[in-house]
Amino acid sequence: MKSFFYPRLALTNLRKNAKLYFPYLLTSSFTVMMFYLINYLASHEGLKQMQSGTTTMKVILNLGIIVMVIFSVIFLFYMNSFLMKRRKKEIALYNILGLEKKHIMIMMLYETIITSFISLLMGFVFGVIFSQLVSLLLIHLMGLATTLTFHVSWSSFLVTVIVFLPIYLVSYLIYVIQIQLSNPIELLRGSQSGEREPKTKWLMTIIGFITLGLGYYIAVTIDDPTTAIALFFVAVILVIIGTYCLFTAGSITILKLLKKNKHFYYQTKHFTSVSQLIYRMKQNAVGLASICILCTCILVMLSSTVSLYFGIEDTVTAYQQDSYNLKVYGYDDGALPSDQEFTKFYSQIQTELEQNGIGVDSFIHTKRYSVSVRFANNRILTDKETGNFVVGYLVGMTQDEYNRAYHQNVHLSDQNILVSSNFFEFKDTLDIEQQQYPIQEVVHQPYLLPNENPTAERNLIVIMKDEEAIQEMMSHFFGDSIKPTENLSIVYHNQSKAKEAEDILTKCLDNFVLETQNEHGGISFYHSSIYEVRLMLMELYGSLFFLGIFLGILFLMATILIMYYKQLSEGYEDQKRFEIMQKVGMNAKEVKQTIRSQVLIFFFLPLLAAVIHMAFAFHLITMMFGYIVISGTQVFITCTLISVIIVAIVYAIVYLFTSRTYYRIVKN
Amino acid sequence: MSLLEVKNLKKIYTTRFSNQQVQALSNVTFSVEKGEYVAIMGESGSGKTTLLNILASLDKPTSGQVLLNGEDITHLKEKEISQFRRKNLGFVFQEFNLLDTFSVKDNIFLPLVLSKEPYPVMNQKIKSLAPRLGIEHLLDKYPYEISGGQKQRVAVARALITHPQLILADEPTGALDSKSTDQLLEIFDQVNQEGQTILMVTHSTKAASYASRVLFIRDGEVFHQIYKGNQTNQQMYQSISDTLTLLATGGE
């Protein structure tokens, strides 16, 4: 009999405190589930094999695991300290009723064992149930088409237990220490004594405004990506400091100013709200500021990963306009295979593509001379110049080659040139060092430029009389004589057969490499295709997107739970207050209204602040992601707005639920 | 017409877990004239608190009427009750019931703010009221900074500021020391002299001895009443204790 006393007492306690423990168990299980899931995915053999030999996904998921461990530790400790605070009175009562501290500790040990067991069990069960679903989601996001076998990952379970058991254990030890240090009478009285009205802290308010303003200023004024990345963290830290200062001191300063305005303050709607908010801010400002930061994290994470993902197609076409591109650099000494060999190779490709129902819309091969240069202010910098610059390519081509590839009939005299570029604004002449080359015509031809998109790559192509002229022009940037490269651009007719085309081309290329091998060794080459680029981006951005959603959900859940708990404890504290006000003549409707507006402010202030942060961070983020989000700010704006709306909707649902619970508590 | 008429008031509670019925008030009838100072006495469980709750429109009787200025308050709609209470009744509680988040001044303003009075009017009212209760130096303090007696005077000010028809006081001296009790009773006396009708529920013979009439309640009925008439407070005190002794020894 006696041996069952403590477990039963523990169970009764948990049941009595269901309003506290149900959300705790729910979120604790949820956290365990998420942790199991991400471990499951990271260690999944099937997923590993599916990838194209890279480990991008695994690296990103492992990053997620690290974030989750840190998050779980902080979050679960916070929740436990909250539970303990709320239960202090009850525990003091047990102490006074005759349970020794030792007995209370045994009782609480059983409680911890029960809650940990339930959390781990539920987390594991739901983890197993949802594992197939999330792996399908991940596969889908990465654009892979395979079915996975369903299995239970015991190793992931073991890792989960290894991470979470110590967290529960340490929480219990913190309980024990608190009980040891506590005095029952103190615990019983708890927070009965009246609290002083907080003082206005002007200094902190001013510091808050200055740091926040500075952070915003940095975020808005930066206009090049390199400094954006460097100053990003400075701005983030300034904004975090500003947020904390303004939530703690600024809010009280503003409320006090409102209170000083008699005509505003002494109105039914404002009277109770303002005076109560002053006290609540004093107690909760830090919590609200943390929630604000958490919300900002969610928004940044969601909007950036979502816009990366939905920008994939734009990014693909920005990096590669043709379906397939091959650059042959030739042998070690720079010599290219003979024209006959190329012709044979090309006709083989064309025949094969035709036979397999793929066909070509465009098949252009050119011999070109390429050198990397520094562009600045619509001009090419010489070797000795310094200053701001952007790296790009200067490409040279002979008029014969141009005429052949594009079926033209151009005759350039002496220094005259044809030009084409994706960013350069041409004048009458192109100036390189001291030399001025008269521009005969600015031309546009398909796949003449290595890349059409200036954000991806800056190109300037120059068509000259002959190779000699090209060598002379390029000698300014490259000491030795430049060796030509053979460039092939193919556009498939039937885009849907990109994968087959890829296989055919790889086969032809292998064959070509083998055939052209001679005493100098093999040729070196570089090839890329839309198919390949898309696959790579899908894997990278798809797993980032997955992680964004995954962590976004987790953080959102944490935010909501913290809010819920805060409101709950507020409710208990306000019970007496509203009782008095009802006695003095406040009616149920007014009570409801006051509660609603208070909860509203509490809920949406952090979100509102987060949205403002986001608005200011917008410029900085687009600047930083400028390299990778080629599709531009439009997609990013849309994604940010959608993220904000989703978060707001979830928030609103929980708000309605919370204010109802709060009202019920107050009404009792 | 009397200010307050209570007719055949009956209140039966049914406990939640059984069908057992508890009769808190069996048949209470009395009236209070305008300007009267009435104390209601009785032992614990006699039905005092139930009676006061019904008078305060916080509870509904099983049967019977409560007429304030001829209007039956037991039939007020839920919506009208709060407004009615704000307009016509002032409350003084044993536990003061001041809000810690408000300054003394704001606590007194609370019923006025709920009635949407403009600030200058409220200011005017408090300026004339505070000196009468000796709390003008406390207005900017907070409830946790002042003594129990001072708190109760603030609560009285909060009750008086709306110029209610009737002040309902529930054991107003219950949490006060003897000196503060005297001060409070003096104030009630003075307010009553100025024409304020007061109905007070109390255990304290001393508090009751200040009233112009004392009603004794036993087993849910008005059992006896004493008029002060021209008696001094001491004489009244004696009459009350005699009656209480009689009640306690069970005489009819």
JSON list of C-alpha atoms in Angstrom, two decimals, chain B residues 41-222:
[
{"chain": "B", "resi": 41, "resn": "MET", "atom": "CA", "xyz": [-27.21, 42.59, 13.80]},
{"chain": "B", "resi": 42, "resn": "GLY", "atom": "CA", "xyz": [-27.28, 38.88, 14.09]},
{"chain": "B", "resi": 43, "resn": "GLU", "atom": "CA", "xyz": [-25.11, 35.86, 14.71]},
{"chain": "B", "resi": 44, "resn": "SER", "atom": "CA", "xyz": [-23.12, 34.11, 12.05]},
{"chain": "B", "resi": 45, "resn": "GLY", "atom": "CA", "xyz": [-25.48, 32.14, 9.89]},
{"chain": "B", "resi": 46, "resn": "SER", "atom": "CA", "xyz": [-28.48, 34.29, 10.74]},
{"chain": "B", "resi": 47, "resn": "GLY", "atom": "CA", "xyz": [-28.82, 35.45, 7.15]},
{"chain": "B", "resi": 48, "resn": "LYS", "atom": "CA", "xyz": [-27.25, 38.92, 7.41]},
{"chain": "B", "resi": 49, "resn": "THR", "atom": "CA", "xyz": [-24.91, 38.50, 4.53]},
{"chain": "B", "resi": 50, "resn": "THR", "atom": "CA", "xyz": [-27.59, 36.99, 2.31]},
{"chain": "B", "resi": 51, "resn": "LEU", "atom": "CA", "xyz": [-29.81, 39.94, 3.06]},
{"chain": "B", "resi": 52, "resn": "LEU", "atom": "CA", "xyz": [-27.09, 42.42, 2.25]},
{"chain": "B", "resi": 53, "resn": "ASN", "atom": "CA", "xyz": [-26.24, 40.65, -1.01]},
{"chain": "B", "resi": 54, "resn": "ILE", "atom": "CA", "xyz": [-29.86, 40.83, -2.09]},
{"chain": "B", "resi": 55, "resn": "LEU", "atom": "CA", "xyz": [-30.07, 44.50, -1.16]},
{"chain": "B", "resi": 56, "resn": "ALA", "atom": "CA", "xyz": [-26.89, 45.11, -3.13]},
{"chain": "B", "resi": 57, "resn": "SER", "atom": "CA", "xyz": [-28.51, 43.36, -6.12]},
{"chain": "B", "resi": 58, "resn": "LEU", "atom": "CA", "xyz": [-25.63, 40.88, -6.13]},
{"chain": "B", "resi": 59, "resn": "ASP", "atom": "CA", "xyz": [-28.05, 38.04, -5.43]},
{"chain": "B", "resi": 60, "resn": "LYS", "atom": "CA", "xyz": [-31.71, 37.36, -6.26]},
{"chain": "B", "resi": 61, "resn": "PRO", "atom": "CA", "xyz": [-34.30, 36.35, -3.65]},
{"chain": "B", "resi": 62, "resn": "THR", "atom": "CA", "xyz": [-36.43, 33.22, -4.02]},
{"chain": "B", "resi": 63, "resn": "SER", "atom": "CA", "xyz": [-39.49, 35.34, -3.42]},
{"chain": "B", "resi": 64, "resn": "GLY", "atom": "CA", "xyz": [-40.37, 38.76, -2.06]},
{"chain": "B", "resi": 65, "resn": "GLN", "atom": "CA", "xyz": [-39.64, 42.31, -3.11]},
{"chain": "B", "resi": 66, "resn": "VAL", "atom": "CA", "xyz": [-36.99, 44.93, -2.53]},
{"chain": "B", "resi": 67, "resn": "LEU", "atom": "CA", "xyz": [-38.19, 48.40, -3.45]},
{"chain": "B", "resi": 68, "resn": "LEU", "atom": "CA", "xyz": [-35.79, 51.30, -3.66]},
{"chain": "B", "resi": 69, "resn": "ASN", "atom": "CA", "xyz": [-37.76, 54.51, -4.21]},
{"chain": "B", "resi": 70, "resn": "GLY", "atom": "CA", "xyz": [-40.63, 52.32, -5.26]},
{"chain": "B", "resi": 71, "resn": "GLU", "atom": "CA", "xyz": [-38.64, 50.47, -7.93]},
{"chain": "B", "resi": 72, "resn": "ASP", "atom": "CA", "xyz": [-38.30, 46.73, -7.54]},
{"chain": "B", "resi": 73, "resn": "ILE", "atom": "CA", "xyz": [-34.61, 45.92, -7.82]},
{"chain": "B", "resi": 74, "resn": "THR", "atom": "CA", "xyz": [-35.09, 42.16, -7.83]},
{"chain": "B", "resi": 75, "resn": "HIS", "atom": "CA", "xyz": [-36.47, 42.35, -11.34]},
{"chain": "B", "resi": 76, "resn": "LEU", "atom": "CA", "xyz": [-33.70, 44.39, -12.88]},
{"chain": "B", "resi": 77, "resn": "LYS", "atom": "CA", "xyz": [-32.15, 42.98, -15.99]},
{"chain": "B", "resi": 78, "resn": "GLU", "atom": "CA", "xyz": [-28.53, 41.87, -15.93]},
{"chain": "B", "resi": 79, "resn": "LYS", "atom": "CA", "xyz": [-27.57, 44.87, -18.03]},
{"chain": "B", "resi": 80, "resn": "GLU", "atom": "CA", "xyz": [-29.28, 47.41, -15.80]},
{"chain": "B", "resi": 81, "resn": "ILE", "atom": "CA", "xyz": [-27.97, 46.08, -12.53]},
{"chain": "B", "resi": 82, "resn": "SER", "atom": "CA", "xyz": [-24.46, 47.50, -12.73]},
{"chain": "B", "resi": 83, "resn": "GLN", "atom": "CA", "xyz": [-25.71, 50.90, -13.73]},
{"chain": "B", "resi": 84, "resn": "PHE", "atom": "CA", "xyz": [-28.34, 50.81, -11.03]},
{"chain": "B", "resi": 85, "resn": "ARG", "atom": "CA", "xyz": [-25.76, 49.88, -8.43]},
{"chain": "B", "resi": 86, "resn": "ARG", "atom": "CA", "xyz": [-23.43, 52.64, -9.58]},
{"chain": "B", "resi": 87, "resn": "LYS", "atom": "CA", "xyz": [-26.14, 55.28, -9.47]},
{"chain": "B", "resi": 88, "resn": "ASN", "atom": "CA", "xyz": [-27.99, 54.39, -6.31]},
{"chain": "B", "resi": 89, "resn": "LEU", "atom": "CA", "xyz": [-25.77, 52.42, -4.00]},
{"chain": "B", "resi": 90, "resn": "GLY", "atom": "CA", "xyz": [-22.49, 53.04, -2.24]},
{"chain": "B", "resi": 91, "resn": "PHE", "atom": "CA", "xyz": [-20.54, 50.16, -0.74]},
{"chain": "B", "resi": 92, "resn": "VAL", "atom": "CA", "xyz": [-18.20, 49.94, 2.20]},
{"chain": "B", "resi": 93, "resn": "PHE", "atom": "CA", "xyz": [-16.64, 46.53, 2.80]},
{"chain": "B", "resi": 94, "resn": "GLN", "atom": "CA", "xyz": [-14.83, 44.93, 5.70]},
{"chain": "B", "resi": 95, "resn": "GLU", "atom": "CA", "xyz": [-11.79, 44.27, 3.55]},
{"chain": "B", "resi": 96, "resn": "PHE", "atom": "CA", "xyz": [-11.80, 47.81, 2.08]},
{"chain": "B", "resi": 97, "resn": "ASN", "atom": "CA", "xyz": [-11.51, 46.41, -1.45]},
{"chain": "B", "resi": 98, "resn": "LEU", "atom": "CA", "xyz": [-9.22, 49.12, -2.73]},
{"chain": "B", "resi": 99, "resn": "LEU", "atom": "CA", "xyz": [-7.24, 48.45, -5.89]},
{"chain": "B", "resi": 100, "resn": "ASP", "atom": "CA", "xyz": [-3.48, 48.41, -5.44]},
{"chain": "B", "resi": 101, "resn": "THR", "atom": "CA", "xyz": [-2.86, 49.55, -8.96]},
{"chain": "B", "resi": 102, "resn": "PHE", "atom": "CA", "xyz": [-4.69, 52.83, -8.44]},
{"chain": "B", "resi": 103, "resn": "SER", "atom": "CA", "xyz": [-3.69, 55.77, -6.33]},
{"chain": "B", "resi": 104, "resn": "VAL", "atom": "CA", "xyz": [-6.09, 56.78, -3.54]},
{"chain": "B", "resi": 105, "resn": "LYS", "atom": "CA", "xyz": [-7.54, 59.47, -5.78]},
{"chain": "B", "resi": 106, "resn": "ASP", "atom": "CA", "xyz": [-8.08, 57.08, -8.67]},
{"chain": "B", "resi": 107, "resn": "ASN", "atom": "CA", "xyz": [-9.70, 54.55, -6.36]},
{"chain": "B", "resi": 108, "resn": "ILE", "atom": "CA", "xyz": [-12.23, 57.18, -5.36]},
{"chain": "B", "resi": 109, "resn": "PHE", "atom": "CA", "xyz": [-12.72, 58.17, -8.99]},
{"chain": "B", "resi": 110, "resn": "LEU", "atom": "CA", "xyz": [-13.39, 54.61, -10.12]},
{"chain": "B", "resi": 111, "resn": "PRO", "atom": "CA", "xyz": [-17.24, 54.66, -9.91]},
{"chain": "B", "resi": 112, "resn": "LEU", "atom": "CA", "xyz": [-17.31, 58.09, -11.54]},
{"chain": "B", "resi": 113, "resn": "VAL", "atom": "CA", "xyz": [-15.08, 56.98, -14.38]},
{"chain": "B", "resi": 114, "resn": "LEU", "atom": "CA", "xyz": [-17.32, 53.97, -14.92]},
{"chain": "B", "resi": 115, "resn": "SER", "atom": "CA", "xyz": [-20.26, 56.42, -15.12]},
{"chain": "B", "resi": 116, "resn": "LYS", "atom": "CA", "xyz": [-18.30, 58.43, -17.71]},
{"chain": "B", "resi": 117, "resn": "GLU", "atom": "CA", "xyz": [-18.14, 61.66, -15.73]},
{"chain": "B", "resi": 118, "resn": "PRO", "atom": "CA", "xyz": [-15.83, 64.33, -17.18]},
{"chain": "B", "resi": 119, "resn": "TYR", "atom": "CA", "xyz": [-12.60, 64.96, -15.30]},
{"chain": "B", "resi": 120, "resn": "PRO", "atom": "CA", "xyz": [-13.34, 68.53, -14.10]},
{"chain": "B", "resi": 121, "resn": "VAL", "atom": "CA", "xyz": [-16.59, 67.36, -12.48]},
{"chain": "B", "resi": 122, "resn": "MET", "atom": "CA", "xyz": [-14.80, 64.51, -10.73]},
{"chain": "B", "resi": 123, "resn": "ASN", "atom": "CA", "xyz": [-12.13, 66.88, -9.50]},
{"chain": "B", "resi": 124, "resn": "GLN", "atom": "CA", "xyz": [-14.77, 69.23, -8.15]},
{"chain": "B", "resi": 125, "resn": "LYS", "atom": "CA", "xyz": [-16.47, 66.45, -6.26]},
{"chain": "B", "resi": 126, "resn": "ILE", "atom": "CA", "xyz": [-13.32, 65.12, -4.64]},
{"chain": "B", "resi": 127, "resn": "LYS", "atom": "CA", "xyz": [-12.25, 68.59, -3.58]},
{"chain": "B", "resi": 128, "resn": "SER", "atom": "CA", "xyz": [-15.38, 69.03, -1.51]},
{"chain": "B", "resi": 129, "resn": "LEU", "atom": "CA", "xyz": [-15.46, 65.43, -0.24]},
{"chain": "B", "resi": 130, "resn": "ALA", "atom": "CA", "xyz": [-11.86, 64.74, 0.81]},
{"chain": "B", "resi": 131, "resn": "PRO", "atom": "CA", "xyz": [-11.64, 67.34, 3.61]},
{"chain": "B", "resi": 132, "resn": "ARG", "atom": "CA", "xyz": [-14.84, 66.03, 5.20]},
{"chain": "B", "resi": 133, "resn": "LEU", "atom": "CA", "xyz": [-13.22, 62.61, 5.56]},
{"chain": "B", "resi": 134, "resn": "GLY", "atom": "CA", "xyz": [-9.79, 63.94, 6.45]},
{"chain": "B", "resi": 135, "resn": "ILE", "atom": "CA", "xyz": [-8.05, 62.27, 3.53]},
{"chain": "B", "resi": 136, "resn": "GLU", "atom": "CA", "xyz": [-6.99, 65.24, 1.41]},
{"chain": "B", "resi": 137, "resn": "HIS", "atom": "CA", "xyz": [-3.30, 64.65, 2.21]},
{"chain": "B", "resi": 138, "resn": "LEU", "atom": "CA", "xyz": [-3.55, 60.99, 1.11]},
{"chain": "B", "resi": 139, "resn": "LEU", "atom": "CA", "xyz": [-4.90, 61.50, -2.38]},
{"chain": "B", "resi": 140, "resn": "ASP", "atom": "CA", "xyz": [-1.63, 60.91, -4.23]},
{"chain": "B", "resi": 141, "resn": "LYS", "atom": "CA", "xyz": [-0.60, 57.92, -2.17]},
{"chain": "B", "resi": 142, "resn": "TYR", "atom": "CA", "xyz": [-1.19, 54.27, -2.95]},
{"chain": "B", "resi": 143, "resn": "PRO", "atom": "CA", "xyz": [-3.34, 51.93, -0.83]},
{"chain": "B", "resi": 144, "resn": "TYR", "atom": "CA", "xyz": [-0.29, 49.94, 0.32]},
{"chain": "B", "resi": 145, "resn": "GLU", "atom": "CA", "xyz": [1.22, 53.11, 1.76]},
{"chain": "B", "resi": 146, "resn": "ILE", "atom": "CA", "xyz": [-1.63, 53.98, 4.16]},
{"chain": "B", "resi": 147, "resn": "SER", "atom": "CA", "xyz": [-3.11, 52.48, 7.34]},
{"chain": "B", "resi": 148, "resn": "GLY", "atom": "CA", "xyz": [-6.25, 50.39, 7.67]},
{"chain": "B", "resi": 149, "resn": "GLY", "atom": "CA", "xyz": [-8.30, 53.23, 9.13]},
{"chain": "B", "resi": 150, "resn": "GLN", "atom": "CA", "xyz": [-7.21, 55.50, 6.30]},
{"chain": "B", "resi": 151, "resn": "LYS", "atom": "CA", "xyz": [-8.05, 52.83, 3.76]},
{"chain": "B", "resi": 152, "resn": "GLN", "atom": "CA", "xyz": [-11.56, 52.51, 5.14]},
{"chain": "B", "resi": 153, "resn": "ARG", "atom": "CA", "xyz": [-12.05, 56.28, 4.97]},
{"chain": "B", "resi": 154, "resn": "VAL", "atom": "CA", "xyz": [-10.93, 56.16, 1.34]},
{"chain": "B", "resi": 155, "resn": "ALA", "atom": "CA", "xyz": [-13.47, 53.39, 0.76]},
{"chain": "B", "resi": 156, "resn": "VAL", "atom": "CA", "xyz": [-16.15, 55.58, 2.34]},
{"chain": "B", "resi": 157, "resn": "ALA", "atom": "CA", "xyz": [-15.14, 58.41, 0.05]},
{"chain": "B", "resi": 158, "resn": "ARG", "atom": "CA", "xyz": [-15.47, 56.06, -2.93]},
{"chain": "B", "resi": 159, "resn": "ALA", "atom": "CA", "xyz": [-18.96, 55.13, -1.74]},
{"chain": "B", "resi": 160, "resn": "LEU", "atom": "CA", "xyz": [-20.03, 58.73, -1.15]},
{"chain": "B", "resi": 161, "resn": "ILE", "atom": "CA", "xyz": [-18.66, 60.37, -4.27]},
{"chain": "B", "resi": 162, "resn": "THR", "atom": "CA", "xyz": [-21.58, 59.24, -6.44]},
{"chain": "B", "resi": 163, "resn": "HIS", "atom": "CA", "xyz": [-24.12, 60.72, -3.96]},
{"chain": "B", "resi": 164, "resn": "PRO", "atom": "CA", "xyz": [-25.91, 57.40, -3.62]},
{"chain": "B", "resi": 165, "resn": "GLN", "atom": "CA", "xyz": [-29.42, 56.99, -2.26]},
{"chain": "B", "resi": 166, "resn": "LEU", "atom": "CA", "xyz": [-28.19, 54.39, 0.15]},
{"chain": "B", "resi": 167, "resn": "ILE", "atom": "CA", "xyz": [-24.87, 53.36, 1.64]},
{"chain": "B", "resi": 168, "resn": "LEU", "atom": "CA", "xyz": [-24.53, 49.66, 2.29]},
{"chain": "B", "resi": 169, "resn": "ALA", "atom": "CA", "xyz": [-21.80, 48.85, 4.79]},
{"chain": "B", "resi": 170, "resn": "ASP", "atom": "CA", "xyz": [-20.74, 45.27, 5.43]},
{"chain": "B", "resi": 171, "resn": "GLU", "atom": "CA", "xyz": [-18.89, 44.98, 8.75]},
{"chain": "B", "resi": 172, "resn": "PRO", "atom": "CA", "xyz": [-17.06, 48.25, 8.08]},
{"chain": "B", "resi": 173, "resn": "THR", "atom": "CA", "xyz": [-15.21, 48.17, 11.40]},
{"chain": "B", "resi": 174, "resn": "GLY", "atom": "CA", "xyz": [-14.37, 44.49, 11.20]},
{"chain": "B", "resi": 175, "resn": "ALA", "atom": "CA", "xyz": [-10.75, 44.95, 10.19]},
{"chain": "B", "resi": 176, "resn": "LEU", "atom": "CA", "xyz": [-10.03, 48.12, 12.20]},
{"chain": "B", "resi": 177, "resn": "ASP", "atom": "CA", "xyz": [-8.42, 48.78, 15.56]},
{"chain": "B", "resi": 178, "resn": "SER", "atom": "CA", "xyz": [-10.45, 50.59, 18.19]},
{"chain": "B", "resi": 179, "resn": "LYS", "atom": "CA", "xyz": [-9.14, 54.04, 17.45]},
{"chain": "B", "resi": 180, "resn": "SER", "atom": "CA", "xyz": [-9.81, 53.74, 13.73]},
{"chain": "B", "resi": 181, "resn": "THR", "atom": "CA", "xyz": [-13.21, 52.24, 14.55]},
{"chain": "B", "resi": 182, "resn": "ASP", "atom": "CA", "xyz": [-14.12, 55.34, 16.56]},
{"chain": "B", "resi": 183, "resn": "GLN", "atom": "CA", "xyz": [-12.98, 57.63, 13.78]},
{"chain": "B", "resi": 184, "resn": "LEU", "atom": "CA", "xyz": [-14.96, 55.72, 11.17]},
{"chain": "B", "resi": 185, "resn": "LEU", "atom": "CA", "xyz": [-18.11, 55.65, 13.26]},
{"chain": "B", "resi": 186, "resn": "GLU", "atom": "CA", "xyz": [-17.78, 59.40, 13.82]},
{"chain": "B", "resi": 187, "resn": "ILE", "atom": "CA", "xyz": [-17.59, 59.86, 10.11]},
{"chain": "B", "resi": 188, "resn": "PHE", "atom": "CA", "xyz": [-20.66, 57.69, 9.49]},
{"chain": "B", "resi": 189, "resn": "ASP", "atom": "CA", "xyz": [-22.48, 59.70, 12.13]},
{"chain": "B", "resi": 190, "resn": "GLN", "atom": "CA", "xyz": [-21.48, 62.98, 10.53]},
{"chain": "B", "resi": 191, "resn": "VAL", "atom": "CA", "xyz": [-22.42, 61.78, 7.03]},
{"chain": "B", "resi": 192, "resn": "ASN", "atom": "CA", "xyz": [-25.77, 60.63, 8.37]},
{"chain": "B", "resi": 193, "resn": "GLN", "atom": "CA", "xyz": [-26.31, 64.05, 10.01]},
{"chain": "B", "resi": 194, "resn": "GLU", "atom": "CA", "xyz": [-25.83, 65.55, 6.55]},
{"chain": "B", "resi": 195, "resn": "GLY", "atom": "CA", "xyz": [-28.74, 63.47, 5.32]},
{"chain": "B", "resi": 196, "resn": "GLN", "atom": "CA", "xyz": [-27.10, 60.28, 3.99]},
{"chain": "B", "resi": 197, "resn": "THR", "atom": "CA", "xyz": [-29.10, 57.10, 4.48]},
{"chain": "B", "resi": 198, "resn": "ILE", "atom": "CA", "xyz": [-26.93, 54.25, 5.79]},
{"chain": "B", "resi": 199, "resn": "LEU", "atom": "CA", "xyz": [-27.62, 50.56, 6.17]},
{"chain": "B", "resi": 200, "resn": "MET", "atom": "CA", "xyz": [-24.92, 48.71, 8.06]},
{"chain": "B", "resi": 201, "resn": "VAL", "atom": "CA", "xyz": [-24.51, 45.03, 8.81]},
{"chain": "B", "resi": 202, "resn": "THR", "atom": "CA", "xyz": [-22.34, 44.46, 11.85]},
{"chain": "B", "resi": 203, "resn": "HIS", "atom": "CA", "xyz": [-21.31, 42.18, 14.65]},
{"chain": "B", "resi": 204, "resn": "SER", "atom": "CA", "xyz": [-20.04, 45.03, 16.75]},
{"chain": "B", "resi": 205, "resn": "THR", "atom": "CA", "xyz": [-22.32, 46.34, 19.47]},
{"chain": "B", "resi": 206, "resn": "LYS", "atom": "CA", "xyz": [-20.32, 49.52, 19.51]},
{"chain": "B", "resi": 207, "resn": "ALA", "atom": "CA", "xyz": [-20.81, 50.15, 15.82]},
{"chain": "B", "resi": 208, "resn": "ALA", "atom": "CA", "xyz": [-24.51, 49.41, 16.12]},
{"chain": "B", "resi": 209, "resn": "SER", "atom": "CA", "xyz": [-24.89, 51.79, 19.05]},
{"chain": "B", "resi": 210, "resn": "TYR", "atom": "CA", "xyz": [-24.25, 54.72, 16.69]},
{"chain": "B", "resi": 211, "resn": "ALA", "atom": "CA", "xyz": [-27.23, 53.82, 14.52]},
{"chain": "B", "resi": 212, "resn": "SER", "atom": "CA", "xyz": [-30.66, 55.34, 14.91]},
{"chain": "B", "resi": 213, "resn": "ARG", "atom": "CA", "xyz": [-32.28, 51.93, 14.73]},
{"chain": "B", "resi": 214, "resn": "VAL", "atom": "CA", "xyz": [-30.99, 48.39, 15.15]},
{"chain": "B", "resi": 215, "resn": "LEU", "atom": "CA", "xyz": [-32.63, 45.35, 13.58]},
{"chain": "B", "resi": 216, "resn": "PHE", "atom": "CA", "xyz": [-31.90, 41.90, 14.98]},
{"chain": "B", "resi": 217, "resn": "ILE", "atom": "CA", "xyz": [-32.07, 38.95, 12.65]},
{"chain": "B", "resi": 218, "resn": "ARG", "atom": "CA", "xyz": [-32.33, 35.37, 13.79]},
{"chain": "B", "resi": 219, "resn": "ASP", "atom": "CA", "xyz": [-33.01, 32.26, 11.72]},
{"chain": "B", "resi": 220, "resn": "GLY", "atom": "CA", "xyz": [-33.79, 34.29, 8.66]},
{"chain": "B", "resi": 221, "resn": "GLU", "atom": "CA", "xyz": [-36.35, 36.60, 10.23]},
{"chain": "B", "resi": 222, "resn": "VAL", "atom": "CA", "xyz": [-36.35, 40.05, 11.76]}
]
